Structure formats: structure tokens, C-alpha cells
GROMACS .gro file of C-alpha atoms in nm:
model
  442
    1UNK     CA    1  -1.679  -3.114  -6.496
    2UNK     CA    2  -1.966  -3.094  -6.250
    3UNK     CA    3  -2.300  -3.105  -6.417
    4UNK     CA    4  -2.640  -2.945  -6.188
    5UNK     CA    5  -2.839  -3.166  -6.449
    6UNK     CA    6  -2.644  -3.449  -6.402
    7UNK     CA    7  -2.650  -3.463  -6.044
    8UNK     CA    8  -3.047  -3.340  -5.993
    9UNK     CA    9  -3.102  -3.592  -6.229
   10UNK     CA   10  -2.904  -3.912  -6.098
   11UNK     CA   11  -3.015  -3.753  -5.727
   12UNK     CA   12  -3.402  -3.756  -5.819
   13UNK     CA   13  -3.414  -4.085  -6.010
   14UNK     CA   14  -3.198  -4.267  -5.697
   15UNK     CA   15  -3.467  -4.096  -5.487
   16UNK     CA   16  -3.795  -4.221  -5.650
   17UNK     CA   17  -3.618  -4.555  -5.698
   18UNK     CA   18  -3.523  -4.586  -5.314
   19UNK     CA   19  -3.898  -4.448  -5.246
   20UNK     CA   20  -4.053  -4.741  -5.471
   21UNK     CA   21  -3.811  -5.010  -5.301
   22UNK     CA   22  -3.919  -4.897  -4.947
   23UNK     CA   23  -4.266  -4.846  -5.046
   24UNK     CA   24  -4.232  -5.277  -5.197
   25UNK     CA   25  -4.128  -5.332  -4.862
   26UNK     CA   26  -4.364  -5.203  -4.676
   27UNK     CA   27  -4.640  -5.379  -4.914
   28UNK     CA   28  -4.469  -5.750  -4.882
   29UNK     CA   29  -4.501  -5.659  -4.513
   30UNK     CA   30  -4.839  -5.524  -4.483
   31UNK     CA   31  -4.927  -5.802  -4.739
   32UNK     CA   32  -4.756  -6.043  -4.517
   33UNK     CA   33  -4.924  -5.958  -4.212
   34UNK     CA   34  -5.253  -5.967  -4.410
   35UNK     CA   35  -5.189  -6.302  -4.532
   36UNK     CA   36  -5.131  -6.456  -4.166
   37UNK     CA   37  -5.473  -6.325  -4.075
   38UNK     CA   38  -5.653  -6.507  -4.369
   39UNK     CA   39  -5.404  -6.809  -4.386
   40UNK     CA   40  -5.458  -6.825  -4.001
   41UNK     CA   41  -5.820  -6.802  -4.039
   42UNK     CA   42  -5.814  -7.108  -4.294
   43UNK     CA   43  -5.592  -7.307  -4.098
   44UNK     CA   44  -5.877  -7.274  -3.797
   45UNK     CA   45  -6.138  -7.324  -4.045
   46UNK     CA   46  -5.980  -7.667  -4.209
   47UNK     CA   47  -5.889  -7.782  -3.848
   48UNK     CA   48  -6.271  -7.744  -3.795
   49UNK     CA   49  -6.405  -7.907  -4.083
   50UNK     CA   50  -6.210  -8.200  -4.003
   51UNK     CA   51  -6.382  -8.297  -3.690
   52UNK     CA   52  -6.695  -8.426  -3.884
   53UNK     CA   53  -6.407  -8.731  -4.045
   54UNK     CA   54  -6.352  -9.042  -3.921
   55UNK     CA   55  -6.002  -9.145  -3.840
   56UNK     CA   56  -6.066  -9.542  -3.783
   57UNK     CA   57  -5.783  -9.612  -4.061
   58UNK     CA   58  -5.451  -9.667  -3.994
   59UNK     CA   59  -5.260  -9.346  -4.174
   60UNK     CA   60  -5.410  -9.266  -4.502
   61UNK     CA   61  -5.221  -8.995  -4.659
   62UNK     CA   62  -5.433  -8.902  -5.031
   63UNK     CA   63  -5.432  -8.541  -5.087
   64UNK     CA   64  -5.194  -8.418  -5.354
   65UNK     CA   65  -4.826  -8.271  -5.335
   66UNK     CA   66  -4.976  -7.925  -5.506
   67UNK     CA   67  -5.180  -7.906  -5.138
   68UNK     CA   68  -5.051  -7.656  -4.922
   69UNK     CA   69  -5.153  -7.787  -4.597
   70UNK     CA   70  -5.102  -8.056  -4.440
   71UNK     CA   71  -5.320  -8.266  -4.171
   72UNK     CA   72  -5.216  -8.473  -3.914
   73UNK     CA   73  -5.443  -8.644  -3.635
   74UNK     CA   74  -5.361  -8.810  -3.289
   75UNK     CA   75  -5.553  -9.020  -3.096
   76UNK     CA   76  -5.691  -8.973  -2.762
   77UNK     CA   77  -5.405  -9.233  -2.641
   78UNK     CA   78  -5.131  -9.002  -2.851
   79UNK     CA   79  -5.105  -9.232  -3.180
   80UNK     CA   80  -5.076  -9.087  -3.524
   81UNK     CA   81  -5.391  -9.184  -3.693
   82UNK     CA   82  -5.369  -8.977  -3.978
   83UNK     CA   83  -5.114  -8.776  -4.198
   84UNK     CA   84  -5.229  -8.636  -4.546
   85UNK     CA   85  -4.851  -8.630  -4.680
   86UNK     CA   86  -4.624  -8.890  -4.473
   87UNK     CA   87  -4.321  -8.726  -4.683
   88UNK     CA   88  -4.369  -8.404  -4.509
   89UNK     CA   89  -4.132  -8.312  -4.203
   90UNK     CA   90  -4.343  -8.204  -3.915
   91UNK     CA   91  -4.285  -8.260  -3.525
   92UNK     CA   92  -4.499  -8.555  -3.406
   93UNK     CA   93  -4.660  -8.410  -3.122
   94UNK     CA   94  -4.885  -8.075  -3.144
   95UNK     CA   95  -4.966  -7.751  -2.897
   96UNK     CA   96  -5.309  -7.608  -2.883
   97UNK     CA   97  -5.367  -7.341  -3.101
   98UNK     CA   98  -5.119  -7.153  -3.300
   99UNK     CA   99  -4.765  -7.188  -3.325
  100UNK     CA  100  -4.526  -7.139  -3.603
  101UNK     CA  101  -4.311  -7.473  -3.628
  102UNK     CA  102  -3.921  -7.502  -3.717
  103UNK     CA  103  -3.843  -7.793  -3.955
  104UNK     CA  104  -3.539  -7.907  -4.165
  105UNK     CA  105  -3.801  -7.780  -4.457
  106UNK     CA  106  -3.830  -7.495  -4.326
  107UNK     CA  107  -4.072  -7.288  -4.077
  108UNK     CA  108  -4.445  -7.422  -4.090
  109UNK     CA  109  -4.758  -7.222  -3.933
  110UNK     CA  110  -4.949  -7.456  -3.784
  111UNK     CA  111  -5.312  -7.512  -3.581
  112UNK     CA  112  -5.383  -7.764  -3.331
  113UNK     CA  113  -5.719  -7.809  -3.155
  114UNK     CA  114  -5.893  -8.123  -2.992
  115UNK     CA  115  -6.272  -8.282  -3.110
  116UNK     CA  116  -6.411  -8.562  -3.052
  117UNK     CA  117  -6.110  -8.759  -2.871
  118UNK     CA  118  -5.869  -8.663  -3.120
  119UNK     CA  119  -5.583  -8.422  -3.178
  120UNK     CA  120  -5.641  -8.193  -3.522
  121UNK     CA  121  -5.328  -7.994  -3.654
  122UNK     CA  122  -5.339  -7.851  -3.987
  123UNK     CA  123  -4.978  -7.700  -4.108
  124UNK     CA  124  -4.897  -7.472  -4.366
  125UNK     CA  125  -4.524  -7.423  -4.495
  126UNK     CA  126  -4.385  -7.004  -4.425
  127UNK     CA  127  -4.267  -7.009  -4.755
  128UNK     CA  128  -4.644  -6.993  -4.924
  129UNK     CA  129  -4.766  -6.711  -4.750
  130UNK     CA  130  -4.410  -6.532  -4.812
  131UNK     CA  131  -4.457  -6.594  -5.173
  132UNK     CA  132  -4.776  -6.440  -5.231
  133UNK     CA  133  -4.678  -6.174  -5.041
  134UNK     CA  134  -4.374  -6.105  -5.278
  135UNK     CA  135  -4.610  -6.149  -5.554
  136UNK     CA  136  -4.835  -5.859  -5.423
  137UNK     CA  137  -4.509  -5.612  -5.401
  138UNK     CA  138  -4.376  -5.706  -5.681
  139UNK     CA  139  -4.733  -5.628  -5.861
  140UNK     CA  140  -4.734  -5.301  -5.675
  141UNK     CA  141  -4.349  -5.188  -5.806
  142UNK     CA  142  -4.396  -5.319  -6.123
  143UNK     CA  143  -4.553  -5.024  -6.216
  144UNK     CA  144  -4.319  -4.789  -6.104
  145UNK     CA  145  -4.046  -5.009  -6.211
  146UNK     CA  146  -4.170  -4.997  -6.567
  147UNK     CA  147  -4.232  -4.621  -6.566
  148UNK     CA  148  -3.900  -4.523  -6.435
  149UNK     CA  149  -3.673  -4.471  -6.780
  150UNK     CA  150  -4.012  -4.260  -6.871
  151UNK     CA  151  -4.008  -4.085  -6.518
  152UNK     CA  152  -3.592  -4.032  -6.589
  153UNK     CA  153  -3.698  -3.875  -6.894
  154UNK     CA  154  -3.932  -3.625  -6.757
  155UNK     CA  155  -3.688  -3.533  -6.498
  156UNK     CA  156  -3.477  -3.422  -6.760
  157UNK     CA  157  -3.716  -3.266  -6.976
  158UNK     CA  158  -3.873  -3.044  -6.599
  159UNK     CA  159  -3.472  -3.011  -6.511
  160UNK     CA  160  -3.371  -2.833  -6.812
  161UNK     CA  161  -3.621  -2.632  -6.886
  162UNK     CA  162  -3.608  -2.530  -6.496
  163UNK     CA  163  -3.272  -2.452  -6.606
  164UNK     CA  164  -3.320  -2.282  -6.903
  165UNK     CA  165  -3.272  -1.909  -6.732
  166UNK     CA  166  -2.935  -1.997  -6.634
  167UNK     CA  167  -2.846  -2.090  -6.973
  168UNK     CA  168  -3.014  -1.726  -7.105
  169UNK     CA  169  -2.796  -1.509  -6.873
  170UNK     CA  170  -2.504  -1.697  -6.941
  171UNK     CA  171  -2.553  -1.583  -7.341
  172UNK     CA  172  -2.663  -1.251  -7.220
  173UNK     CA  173  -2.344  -1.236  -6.993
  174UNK     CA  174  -2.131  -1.390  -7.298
  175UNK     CA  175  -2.250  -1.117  -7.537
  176UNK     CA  176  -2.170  -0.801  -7.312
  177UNK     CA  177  -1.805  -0.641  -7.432
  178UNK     CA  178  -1.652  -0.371  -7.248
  179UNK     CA  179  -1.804  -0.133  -7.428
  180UNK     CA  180  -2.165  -0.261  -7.370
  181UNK     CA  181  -2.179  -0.350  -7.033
  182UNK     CA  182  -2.561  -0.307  -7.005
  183UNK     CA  183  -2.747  -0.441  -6.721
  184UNK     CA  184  -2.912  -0.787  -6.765
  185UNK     CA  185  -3.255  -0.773  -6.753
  186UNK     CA  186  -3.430  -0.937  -6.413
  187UNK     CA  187  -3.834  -0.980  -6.615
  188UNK     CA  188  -3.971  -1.309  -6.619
  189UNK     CA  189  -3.708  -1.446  -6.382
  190UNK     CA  190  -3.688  -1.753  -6.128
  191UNK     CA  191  -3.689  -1.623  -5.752
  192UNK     CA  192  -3.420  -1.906  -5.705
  193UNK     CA  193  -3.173  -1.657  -6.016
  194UNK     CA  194  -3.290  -1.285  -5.936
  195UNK     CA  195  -3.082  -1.221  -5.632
  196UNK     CA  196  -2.788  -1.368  -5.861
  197UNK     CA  197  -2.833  -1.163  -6.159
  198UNK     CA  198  -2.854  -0.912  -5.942
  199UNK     CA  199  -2.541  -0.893  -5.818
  200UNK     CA  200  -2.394  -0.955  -6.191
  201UNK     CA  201  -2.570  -0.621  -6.288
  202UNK     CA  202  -2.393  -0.451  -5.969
  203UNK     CA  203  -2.088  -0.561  -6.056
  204UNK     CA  204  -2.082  -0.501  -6.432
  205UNK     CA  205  -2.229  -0.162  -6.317
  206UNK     CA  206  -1.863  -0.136  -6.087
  207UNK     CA  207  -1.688  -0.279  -6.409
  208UNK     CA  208  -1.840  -0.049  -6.655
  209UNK     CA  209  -1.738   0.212  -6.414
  210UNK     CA  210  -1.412   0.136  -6.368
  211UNK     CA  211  -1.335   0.065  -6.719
  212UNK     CA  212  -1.517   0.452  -6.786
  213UNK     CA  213  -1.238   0.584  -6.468
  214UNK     CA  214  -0.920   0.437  -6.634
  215UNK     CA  215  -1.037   0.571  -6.998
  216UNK     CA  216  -1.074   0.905  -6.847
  217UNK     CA  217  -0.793   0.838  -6.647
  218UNK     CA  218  -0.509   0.762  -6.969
  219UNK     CA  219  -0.700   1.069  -7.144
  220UNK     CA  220  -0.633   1.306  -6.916
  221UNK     CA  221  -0.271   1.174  -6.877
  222UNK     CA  222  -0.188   1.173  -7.201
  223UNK     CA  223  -0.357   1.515  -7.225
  224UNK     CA  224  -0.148   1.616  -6.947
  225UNK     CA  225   0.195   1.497  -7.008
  226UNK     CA  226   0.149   1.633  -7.390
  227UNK     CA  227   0.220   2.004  -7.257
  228UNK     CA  228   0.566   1.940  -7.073
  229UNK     CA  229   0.669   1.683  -7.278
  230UNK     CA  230   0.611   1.941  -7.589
  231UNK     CA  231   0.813   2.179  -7.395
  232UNK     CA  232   1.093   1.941  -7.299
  233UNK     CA  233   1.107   1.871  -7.709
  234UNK     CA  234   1.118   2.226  -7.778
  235UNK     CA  235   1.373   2.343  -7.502
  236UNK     CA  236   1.645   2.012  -7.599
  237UNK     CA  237   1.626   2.188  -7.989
  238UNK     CA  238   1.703   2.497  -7.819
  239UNK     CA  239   1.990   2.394  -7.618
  240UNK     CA  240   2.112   2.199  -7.980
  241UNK     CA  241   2.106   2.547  -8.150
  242UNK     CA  242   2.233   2.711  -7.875
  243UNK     CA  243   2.546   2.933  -7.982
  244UNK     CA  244   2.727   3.052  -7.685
  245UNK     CA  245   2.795   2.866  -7.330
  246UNK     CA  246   2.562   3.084  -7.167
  247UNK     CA  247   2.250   3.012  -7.411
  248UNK     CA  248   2.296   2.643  -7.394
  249UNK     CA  249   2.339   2.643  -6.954
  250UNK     CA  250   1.965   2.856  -6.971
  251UNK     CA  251   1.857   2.625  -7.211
  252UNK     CA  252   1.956   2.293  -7.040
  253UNK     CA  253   1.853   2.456  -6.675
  254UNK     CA  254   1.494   2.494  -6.885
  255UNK     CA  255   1.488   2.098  -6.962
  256UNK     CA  256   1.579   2.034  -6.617
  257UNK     CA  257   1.271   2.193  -6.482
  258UNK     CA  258   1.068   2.046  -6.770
  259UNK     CA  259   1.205   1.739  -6.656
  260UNK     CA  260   1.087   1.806  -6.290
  261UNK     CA  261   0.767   1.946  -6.386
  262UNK     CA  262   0.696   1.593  -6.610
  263UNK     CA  263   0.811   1.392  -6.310
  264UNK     CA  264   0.621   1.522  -6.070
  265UNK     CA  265   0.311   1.469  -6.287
  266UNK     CA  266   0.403   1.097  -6.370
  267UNK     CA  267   0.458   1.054  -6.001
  268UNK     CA  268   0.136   1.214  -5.863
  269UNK     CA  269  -0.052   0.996  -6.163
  270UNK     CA  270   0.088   0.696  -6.033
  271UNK     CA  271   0.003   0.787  -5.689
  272UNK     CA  272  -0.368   0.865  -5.830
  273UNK     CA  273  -0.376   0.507  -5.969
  274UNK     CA  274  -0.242   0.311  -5.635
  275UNK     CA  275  -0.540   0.507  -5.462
  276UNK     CA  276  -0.815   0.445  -5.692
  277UNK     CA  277  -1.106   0.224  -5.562
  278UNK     CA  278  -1.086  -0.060  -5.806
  279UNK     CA  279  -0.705  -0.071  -5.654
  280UNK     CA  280  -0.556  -0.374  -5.438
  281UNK     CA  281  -0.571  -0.332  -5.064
  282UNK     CA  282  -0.320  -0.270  -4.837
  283UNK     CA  283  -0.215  -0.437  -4.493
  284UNK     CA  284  -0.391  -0.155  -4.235
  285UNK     CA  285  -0.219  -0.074  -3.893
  286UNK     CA  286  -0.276   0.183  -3.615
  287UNK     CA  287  -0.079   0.522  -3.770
  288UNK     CA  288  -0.029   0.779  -3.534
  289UNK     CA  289  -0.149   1.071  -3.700
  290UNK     CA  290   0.005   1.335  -3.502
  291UNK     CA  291   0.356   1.199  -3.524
  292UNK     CA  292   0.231   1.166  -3.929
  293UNK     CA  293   0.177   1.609  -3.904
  294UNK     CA  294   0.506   1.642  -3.712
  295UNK     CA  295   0.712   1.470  -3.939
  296UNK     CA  296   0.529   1.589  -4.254
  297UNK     CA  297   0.593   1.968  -4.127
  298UNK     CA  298   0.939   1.871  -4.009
  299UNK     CA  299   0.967   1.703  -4.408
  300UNK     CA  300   0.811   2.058  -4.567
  301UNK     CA  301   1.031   2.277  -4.327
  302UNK     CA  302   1.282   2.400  -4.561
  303UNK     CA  303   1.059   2.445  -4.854
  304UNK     CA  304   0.854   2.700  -4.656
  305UNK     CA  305   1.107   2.870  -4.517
  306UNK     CA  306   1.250   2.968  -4.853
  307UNK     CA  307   0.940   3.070  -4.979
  308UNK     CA  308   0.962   3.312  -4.596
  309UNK     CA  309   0.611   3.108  -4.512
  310UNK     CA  310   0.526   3.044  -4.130
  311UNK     CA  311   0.476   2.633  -4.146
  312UNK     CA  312   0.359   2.493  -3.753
  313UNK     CA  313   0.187   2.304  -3.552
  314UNK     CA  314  -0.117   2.489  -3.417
  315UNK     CA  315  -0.292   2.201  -3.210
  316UNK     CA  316  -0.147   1.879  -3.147
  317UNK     CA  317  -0.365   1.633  -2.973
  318UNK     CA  318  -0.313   1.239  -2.941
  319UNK     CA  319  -0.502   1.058  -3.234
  320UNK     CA  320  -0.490   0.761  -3.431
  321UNK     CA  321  -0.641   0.583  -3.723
  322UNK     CA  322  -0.638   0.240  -3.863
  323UNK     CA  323  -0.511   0.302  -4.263
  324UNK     CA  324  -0.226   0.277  -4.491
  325UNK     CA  325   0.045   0.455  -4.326
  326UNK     CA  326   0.261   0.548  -4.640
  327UNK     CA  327  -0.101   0.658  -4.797
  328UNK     CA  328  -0.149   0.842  -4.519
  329UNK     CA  329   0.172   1.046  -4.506
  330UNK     CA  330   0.103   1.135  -4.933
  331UNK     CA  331  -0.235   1.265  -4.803
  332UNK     CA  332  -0.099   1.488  -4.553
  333UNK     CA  333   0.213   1.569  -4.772
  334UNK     CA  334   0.022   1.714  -5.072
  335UNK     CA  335  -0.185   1.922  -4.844
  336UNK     CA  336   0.102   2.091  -4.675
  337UNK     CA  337   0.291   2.126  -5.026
  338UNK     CA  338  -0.051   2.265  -5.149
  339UNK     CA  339  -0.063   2.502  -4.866
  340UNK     CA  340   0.283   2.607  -4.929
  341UNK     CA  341   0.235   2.668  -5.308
  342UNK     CA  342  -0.052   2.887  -5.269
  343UNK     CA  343   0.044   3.104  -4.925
  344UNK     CA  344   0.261   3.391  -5.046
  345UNK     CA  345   0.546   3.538  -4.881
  346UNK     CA  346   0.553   3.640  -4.566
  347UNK     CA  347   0.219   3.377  -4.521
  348UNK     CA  348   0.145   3.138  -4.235
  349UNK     CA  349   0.016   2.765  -4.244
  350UNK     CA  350  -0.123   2.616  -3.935
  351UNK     CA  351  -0.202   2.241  -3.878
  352UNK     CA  352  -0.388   2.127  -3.578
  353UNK     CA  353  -0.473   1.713  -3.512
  354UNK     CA  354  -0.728   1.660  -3.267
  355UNK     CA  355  -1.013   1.423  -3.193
  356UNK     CA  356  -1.347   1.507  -3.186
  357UNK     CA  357  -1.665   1.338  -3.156
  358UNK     CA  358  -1.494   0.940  -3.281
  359UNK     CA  359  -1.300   1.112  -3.524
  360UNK     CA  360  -0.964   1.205  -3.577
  361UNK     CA  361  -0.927   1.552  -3.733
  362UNK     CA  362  -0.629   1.731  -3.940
  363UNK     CA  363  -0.666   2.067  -4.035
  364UNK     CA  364  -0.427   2.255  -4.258
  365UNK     CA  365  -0.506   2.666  -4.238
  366UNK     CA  366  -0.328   2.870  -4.451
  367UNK     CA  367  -0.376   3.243  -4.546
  368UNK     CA  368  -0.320   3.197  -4.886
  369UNK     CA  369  -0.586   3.378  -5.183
  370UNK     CA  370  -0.861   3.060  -5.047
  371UNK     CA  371  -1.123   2.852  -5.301
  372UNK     CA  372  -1.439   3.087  -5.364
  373UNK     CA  373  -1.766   2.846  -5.296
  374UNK     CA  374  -1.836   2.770  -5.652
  375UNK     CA  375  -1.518   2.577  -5.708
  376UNK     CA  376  -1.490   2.411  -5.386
  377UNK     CA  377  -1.640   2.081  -5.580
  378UNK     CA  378  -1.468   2.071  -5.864
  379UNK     CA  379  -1.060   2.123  -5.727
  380UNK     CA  380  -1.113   1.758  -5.632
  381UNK     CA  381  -1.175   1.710  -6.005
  382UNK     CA  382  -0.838   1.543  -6.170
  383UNK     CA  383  -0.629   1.776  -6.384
  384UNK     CA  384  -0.868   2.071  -6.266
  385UNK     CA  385  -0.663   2.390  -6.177
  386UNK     CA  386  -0.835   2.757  -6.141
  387UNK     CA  387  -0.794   2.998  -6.391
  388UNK     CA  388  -0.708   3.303  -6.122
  389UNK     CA  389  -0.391   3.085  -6.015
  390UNK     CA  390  -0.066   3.088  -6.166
  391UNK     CA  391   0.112   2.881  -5.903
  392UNK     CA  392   0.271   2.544  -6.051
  393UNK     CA  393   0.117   2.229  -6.021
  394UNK     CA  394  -0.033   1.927  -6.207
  395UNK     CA  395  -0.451   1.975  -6.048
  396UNK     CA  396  -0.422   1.626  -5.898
  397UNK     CA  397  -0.265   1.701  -5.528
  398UNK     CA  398  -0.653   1.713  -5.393
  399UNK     CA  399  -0.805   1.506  -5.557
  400UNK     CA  400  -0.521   1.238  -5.444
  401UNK     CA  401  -0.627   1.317  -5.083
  402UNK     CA  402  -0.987   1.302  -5.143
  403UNK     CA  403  -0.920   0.945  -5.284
  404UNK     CA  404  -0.721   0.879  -4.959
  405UNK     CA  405  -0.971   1.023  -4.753
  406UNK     CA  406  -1.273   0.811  -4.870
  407UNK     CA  407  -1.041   0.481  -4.915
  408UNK     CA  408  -1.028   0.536  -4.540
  409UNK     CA  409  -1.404   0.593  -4.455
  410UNK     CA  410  -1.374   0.944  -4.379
  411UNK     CA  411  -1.459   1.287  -4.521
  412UNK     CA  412  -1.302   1.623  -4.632
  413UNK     CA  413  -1.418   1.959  -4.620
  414UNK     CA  414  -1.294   2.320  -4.792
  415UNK     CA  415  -1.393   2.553  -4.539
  416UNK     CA  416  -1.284   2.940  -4.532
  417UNK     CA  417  -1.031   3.047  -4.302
  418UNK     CA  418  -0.998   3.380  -4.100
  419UNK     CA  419  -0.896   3.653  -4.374
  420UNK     CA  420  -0.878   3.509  -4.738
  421UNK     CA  421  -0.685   3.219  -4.642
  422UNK     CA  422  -0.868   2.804  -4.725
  423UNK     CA  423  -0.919   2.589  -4.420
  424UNK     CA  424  -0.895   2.187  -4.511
  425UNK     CA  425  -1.048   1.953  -4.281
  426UNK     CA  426  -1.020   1.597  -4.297
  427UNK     CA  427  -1.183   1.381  -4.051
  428UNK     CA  428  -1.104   0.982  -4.043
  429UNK     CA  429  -1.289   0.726  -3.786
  430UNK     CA  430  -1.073   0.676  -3.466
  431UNK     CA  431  -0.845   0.366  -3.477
  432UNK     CA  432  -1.046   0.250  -3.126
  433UNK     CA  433  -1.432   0.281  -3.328
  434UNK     CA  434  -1.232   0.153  -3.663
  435UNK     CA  435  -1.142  -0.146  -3.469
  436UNK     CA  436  -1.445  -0.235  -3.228
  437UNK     CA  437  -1.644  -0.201  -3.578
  438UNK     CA  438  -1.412  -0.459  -3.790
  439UNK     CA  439  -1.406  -0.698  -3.469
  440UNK     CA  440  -1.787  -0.710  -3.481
  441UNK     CA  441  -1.786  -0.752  -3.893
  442UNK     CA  442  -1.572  -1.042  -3.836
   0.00000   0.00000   0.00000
């Protein structure tokens, strides 16, 4: 499992310790470069003080093997006259001033100068100077070197309490239950963990919501389906007492519609539930909405004509929308059969698709007894039917289309129609805007 401590941790510490080793290089380095100044400086200095000797003898070599330089002199004629350690490996032969000298020891710096008719060089082995340079670095990182379990340590300690928040909300998160889905509080928090708590309050406020739409949603289902499934219990004892061939074919014809009527309602709730917000989307494609009116009229053509209602197309314009076709068609479906239900005989329903201003617009007129202002809001309302109406129905054919409607970003309207009749308008985004405004989401 992938630990944030673990890797700030092991990231920090192999940071600091990659900082301190290029920081000891740079010292031996700088140190380095220091030390060829002052060795160089010495080596001038010694080369100097050995002019005031006398170099009669034949070699002489005396100074010990802890010395670091070494001395050699030529004559004027080019003979070695002196060498203060013969077992030393040095070219015989020397180049004025400074030079750093190659050996089978190893490089030398070395300093060459002529006084008095001789030839001075004083040498110095690389590997001295090197040394102390090493030394100072390694006194430099020491430090550091020694303070880095206690550095690791404080990482951990600043890590985890920087952490700490993160640990809090999880608990907080851990103790909500869905029936406390409070909002986590945001005081006292790290910039770096507001914008994600946050977004955990939005979406336990979409949860909570959800969870608070499908409790009212099996309450007023079961409240629902208790009536005609009451009935249909009621009717079948009936049609078992039933004496004579004609009671028991008007008592089975009675749990045939109670069968109908319960269907219908199971079917329009599970259409309810497929168009809910919290529901899985659907593949989208252009639907042609006025073929969708011609063939839902064509669909509803029988039903109004034995109910002696005029059903037809009043204005039929190109339009199109990109949506759920089949969600579509149950939109525009339960508004005609809605029409139809509530236009009495001898009534007329009109539906018009158009496009105006971006939008594509269905209307469904029909000069049925209309919605009085007041109630206009609350026939979307699930299971909500007027008192005033005794036409059948389960109160969830609008708000099925208003679902519809908004899963499609559009908008519906109850309007009042010429006479007494109730004028729906729906208007959906044009499949060209829908399109040119997903292309520049993507």
C-alpha cells in the first residue's frame, strides 16, 4: 500500500542527504583549490629560503620520510647536487616555475627557480594536499552526517502532524451513516485539504439527497400501489363468491382493470426511477423531434378517436436535439396521453414543433378543463393529482417529463391556452448549440 509518509519521508531524507554530499563536494573542492594557493605559496617560499645553502657536497639527502617536500638542486653545468630523499621518484631535470609532475608515485606539484648558479625545485606529492582537503569535507558533513537519524526523526514528527487533518476527516467521514450525512466542518483547516473537503461535503450533500429522493420515492410507491392492490384483493374474493356466470365475468372484468390500473403505475414508477438524476447515463444521439410528434400522434391516434377527440399536428417545423431517444418518445407520449385523458369529447389537441431562438420547442394544446395558476407547481409533484379531476391516472405522467426535460438541459412551462384548455411547452437546446457546446467542453 502506498504510504504519503513513507514516501515524503524517504523523499526528504534522500534530499538533505544528496544536498550534504554535494555540498562535501563542493568543500573538498573549494578546500582544494584553497590548499594549492597556500601549498603553492610554500613551495615558492621553501624554494627561496634555499638559496642562502650551500650545495658544495656531493648529494646529501637528511630530512625525514614524515617531510612532505622534497628538494632537489642542479648545478649550473646540469648535475644533481642535492636531493633531500634519493628514494623519491621525481624527473631529473626541472621547468621554471610551476608545474604539476606525473610520477610512477603519483602526481607531484612542484617549483623550480634559479639563484645563485643553481637550479632549486621543491616538490610536493598531490596526494597531501588532496588529503587535507578530504579532511576539511569530511569535518564539514560530519555534522550533518551525525544529525541525520535526528533530522529523519523530525521529518516524521513535522510530516505527521502536517498530516494530522487528513487523518481527522477520514474519522469524521468514517463516522457519518446514511442517516447523518452532515457536512464536515472546513474551521481550522490546511489550504492544501479545504478545496477537498469541500467537494466531500457537496457530494454527501448529493448523497444525502438522493438517499432522502429514493425514501420518498418507495413511500409514495408503496403508498400508491396499496389502493389498487387492496382493490385487486377485494374484487378476486368477489369473483370467488360470485354465484352466477354473469357476477363472476363483472367481477373478473373488475380485476382485469385493477390489474391494468396497478401496471400502469408499476410501469410509470419504473420509468420515474430510469429518469431520476442520480440514474446511469445513456448513449445520446441526434433525435429528430418532429418525426418523434408524428409518430407519437400516429401511436395515440386510435385512443383519441374513441374518446371522439381531434389529435393533430398544428405546426411542424424541422428540429432536432441531442438526448435519449426512447426517453424522449416517453416524454412526448405521456403528454399526448395526458392531453387525451383530460380533453372531453368532442375536444381538440394540437401539437406544434418548431425552433425558436436555439431551441427546439413542442407544444401540446388541448382544450381540456386547464391547471388554475396555483397548482401549476405542484402537478410536477409525484403522486400529486387535483382534487376537481376524476379522470384516471397514477399523478406521475408530468412529473416523468419534467425529469426528462431537465435530464436534457431544457425547461417546461404550463401556460393557458385559448378557452379553458392547458398549453405545455417544452423547450430543449438545439442538437447544432448541444453539440458546438460539448465539442468545446471536450
Amino acid at each position: 500500500m502506498t504510504s504519503i509518509r513513507r514516501q515524503l519521508i524517504v523523499g526528504l531524507i534522500a534530499v538533505v542527504a544528496l544536498a550534504v554530499f554535494l555540498g562535501a563536494a563542493v568543500v573538498y573542492r573549494q578546500a582544494l583549490a584553497e590548499l594549492d594557493h597556500i601549498f603553492d605559496y610554500q613551495l615558492k617560499q621553501m624554494a627561496l629560503s634555499m638559496g642562502d645553502q650551500s650545495f658544495d657536497s656531493a648529494l646529501a639527502g637528511n630530512m625525514q620520510e614524515e617531510f612532505d617536500f622534497v628538494v632537489q638542486v642542479w648545478s649550473q653545468e646540469g648535475a644533481l647536487v642535492y636531493f633531500s630523499r634519493p628514494h623519491a621518484t621525481l624527473p631529473s631535470h626541472a621547468l621554471l616555475g610551476f608545474e604539476t609532475i606525473t610520477t610512477a608515485e603519483g602526481p607531484w606539484r612542484a617549483f623550480s627557480m634559479q639563484m645563485r648558479g643553481v637550479t632549486i625545485q621543491v616538490a610536493q606529492p598531490m596526494r597531501v594536499r588532496e588529503k587535507l582537503a578530504a579532511s576539511a569535507a569530511l569535518r564539514t558533513v560530519l555534522p550533518f552526517l551525525v544529525l541525520l537519524p535526528l533530522l529523519a526523526l523530525l521529518v516524521w514528527f513535522l510530516i505527521g502532524r502536517g498530516l494530522r487533518p487528513l487523518v481527522v476527516m477520514a474519522t469524521a467521514v468514517k463516522s457519518r451513516t446514511p442517516s447523518a450525512l452532515d457536512a464536515l466542518s472546513v474551521d481550522h483547516l490546511p489550504e492544501e485539504v479545504r478545496p477537498l473537503v469541500l467537494a466531500l461535503n457537496d457530494l454527501l450533500s448529493r448523497l444525502a439527497q438522493a438517499l432522502e429522493s429514493q425514501r420518498q420515492f418507495v413511500a409514495d410507491a408503496a403508498h400508491e400501489l396499496r389502493t389498487p392492490l387492496t382493490a385487486l384483493r377485494l374484487q378476486t374474493q368477489l369473483a370467488e363468491r360470485a354465484h352466477s356466470e354473469g357476477d363472476r365475468r363483472e367481477a373478473n372484468a373488475a380485476v382485469g382493470e385493477g390489474l391494468q390500473r396497478a401496471t400502469r403505475v408499476v410501469e410509470q414508477l419504473l420509468t420515474l426511477a430510469r429518469q431520476e438524476p442520480e440514474a446511469a447515463a445513456r448513449a445520446l444521439s441526434k433525435v429528430d423531434v418532429l418525426e418523434l410528434a408524428r409518430t407519437t400522434i400516429a401511436d395515440h391516434a386510435l385512443v383519441a378517436e374513441a374518446k371522439l377527440v381531434d389529435l393533430g399536428m398544428a405546426r411542424g417545423e424541422p428540429a432536432a436535439v441531442e438526448g435519449e431517444a426512447e426517453a424522449l418518445r416517453i416524454m412526448l407520449a405521456n403528454l399526448v396521453d395526458n392531453a387525451i385523458r383530460y380533453t372531453p369529447p368532442g375536444g381538440r389537441i394540437d401539437v406544434s414543433v418548431y425552433t425558436e431562438a436555439q431551441y427546439a420547442v413542442i407544444e401540446v394544446i388541448d382544450s381540456g378543463p386547464g391547471i388554475p395558476p396555483e397548482e401549476r407547481t405542484r402537478v410536477f409533484d409525484r403522486f400529486y393529482r387535483r382534487a376537481a379531476t376524476d379522470a384516471p391516472g397514477s399523478g406521475l405522467g408530468l412529473a416523468i417529463v419534467k425529469r426528462i426535460v431537465e435530464r436534457h438541459g431544457g425547461r417546461i412551462a404550463l401556460l393557458d391556452a385559448p378557452g379553458n384548455g392547458l398549453r405545455v411547452r417544452v423547450e430543449m437546446p438545439d442538437a447544432a448549440i448541444s453539440a458546438a457546446v460539448s465539442s468545446w467542453a471536450r
